Tab-separated table of C-alpha atoms in Angstrom:
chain	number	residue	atom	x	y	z
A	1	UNK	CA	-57.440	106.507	92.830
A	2	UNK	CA	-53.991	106.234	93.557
A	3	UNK	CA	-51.763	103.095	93.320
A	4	UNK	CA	-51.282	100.863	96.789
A	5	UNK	CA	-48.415	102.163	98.841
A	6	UNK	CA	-47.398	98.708	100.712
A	7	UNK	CA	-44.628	100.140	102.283
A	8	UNK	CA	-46.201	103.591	103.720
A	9	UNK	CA	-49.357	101.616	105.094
A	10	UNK	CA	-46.761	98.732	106.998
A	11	UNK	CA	-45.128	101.605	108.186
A	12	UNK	CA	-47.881	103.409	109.459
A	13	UNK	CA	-49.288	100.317	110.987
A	14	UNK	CA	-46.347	99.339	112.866
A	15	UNK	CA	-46.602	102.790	114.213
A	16	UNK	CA	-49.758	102.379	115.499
A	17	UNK	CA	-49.164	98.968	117.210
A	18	UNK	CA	-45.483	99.986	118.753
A	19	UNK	CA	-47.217	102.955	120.100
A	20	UNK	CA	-50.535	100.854	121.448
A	21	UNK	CA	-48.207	98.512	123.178
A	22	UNK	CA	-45.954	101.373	124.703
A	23	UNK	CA	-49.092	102.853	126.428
A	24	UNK	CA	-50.189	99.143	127.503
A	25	UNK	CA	-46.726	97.971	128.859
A	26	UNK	CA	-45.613	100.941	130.651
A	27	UNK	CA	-47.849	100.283	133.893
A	28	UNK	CA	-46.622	97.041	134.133
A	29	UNK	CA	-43.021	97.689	134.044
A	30	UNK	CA	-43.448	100.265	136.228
A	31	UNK	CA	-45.353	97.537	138.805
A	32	UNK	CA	-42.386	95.209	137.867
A	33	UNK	CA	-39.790	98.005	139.027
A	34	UNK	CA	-41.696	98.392	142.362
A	35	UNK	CA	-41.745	94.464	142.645
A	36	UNK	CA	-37.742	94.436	141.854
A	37	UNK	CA	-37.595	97.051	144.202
A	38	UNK	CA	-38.952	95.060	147.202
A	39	UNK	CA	-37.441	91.579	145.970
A	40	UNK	CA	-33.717	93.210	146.287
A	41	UNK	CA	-34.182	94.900	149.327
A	42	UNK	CA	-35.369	91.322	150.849
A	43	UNK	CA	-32.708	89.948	150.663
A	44	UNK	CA	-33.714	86.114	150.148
A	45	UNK	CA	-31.954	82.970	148.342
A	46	UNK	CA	-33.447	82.289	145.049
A	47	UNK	CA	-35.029	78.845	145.099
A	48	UNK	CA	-33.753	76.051	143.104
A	49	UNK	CA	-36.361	74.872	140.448
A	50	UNK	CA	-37.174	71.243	141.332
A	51	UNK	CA	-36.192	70.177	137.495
A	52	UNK	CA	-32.938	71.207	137.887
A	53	UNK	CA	-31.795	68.776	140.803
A	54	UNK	CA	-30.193	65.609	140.210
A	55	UNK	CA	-32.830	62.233	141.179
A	56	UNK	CA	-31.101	60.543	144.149
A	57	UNK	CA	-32.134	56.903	144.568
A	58	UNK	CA	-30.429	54.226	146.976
A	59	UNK	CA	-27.490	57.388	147.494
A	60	UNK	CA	-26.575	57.125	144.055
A	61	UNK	CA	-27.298	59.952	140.845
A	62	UNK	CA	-28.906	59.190	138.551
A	63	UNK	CA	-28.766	60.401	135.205
């Protein structure tokens, strides 16, 4: 029986899993594109997230 190659066996594994998760992410970055694709051609503000405005009480910022 020969000796445990560590290195061969990560390397084959990481193989494996970079080329499992190529097959499972390219649909969705292709759906993404399309999505991008849409959203730019819309031509819409971007919204402001309410948790990055300021809290205005009595007229005054508060911090």
């Amino acid at each position: 029986m020969k000796p445990f190659d560590g290195k061969a066996f990560g390397a084959e594994i990481v193989s494996v899993v970079k080329d499992y998760l190529r097959r499972e992410v390219e649909p969705l970055q292709a759906r993404i594109a399309a999505l991008e694709a849409v959203v730019g051609k819309a031509k819409t503000k971007p919204r402001i997230a309410a948790s990055s405005m300021p809290i205005v009480a009595s007229g005054k910022e508060q911090q």
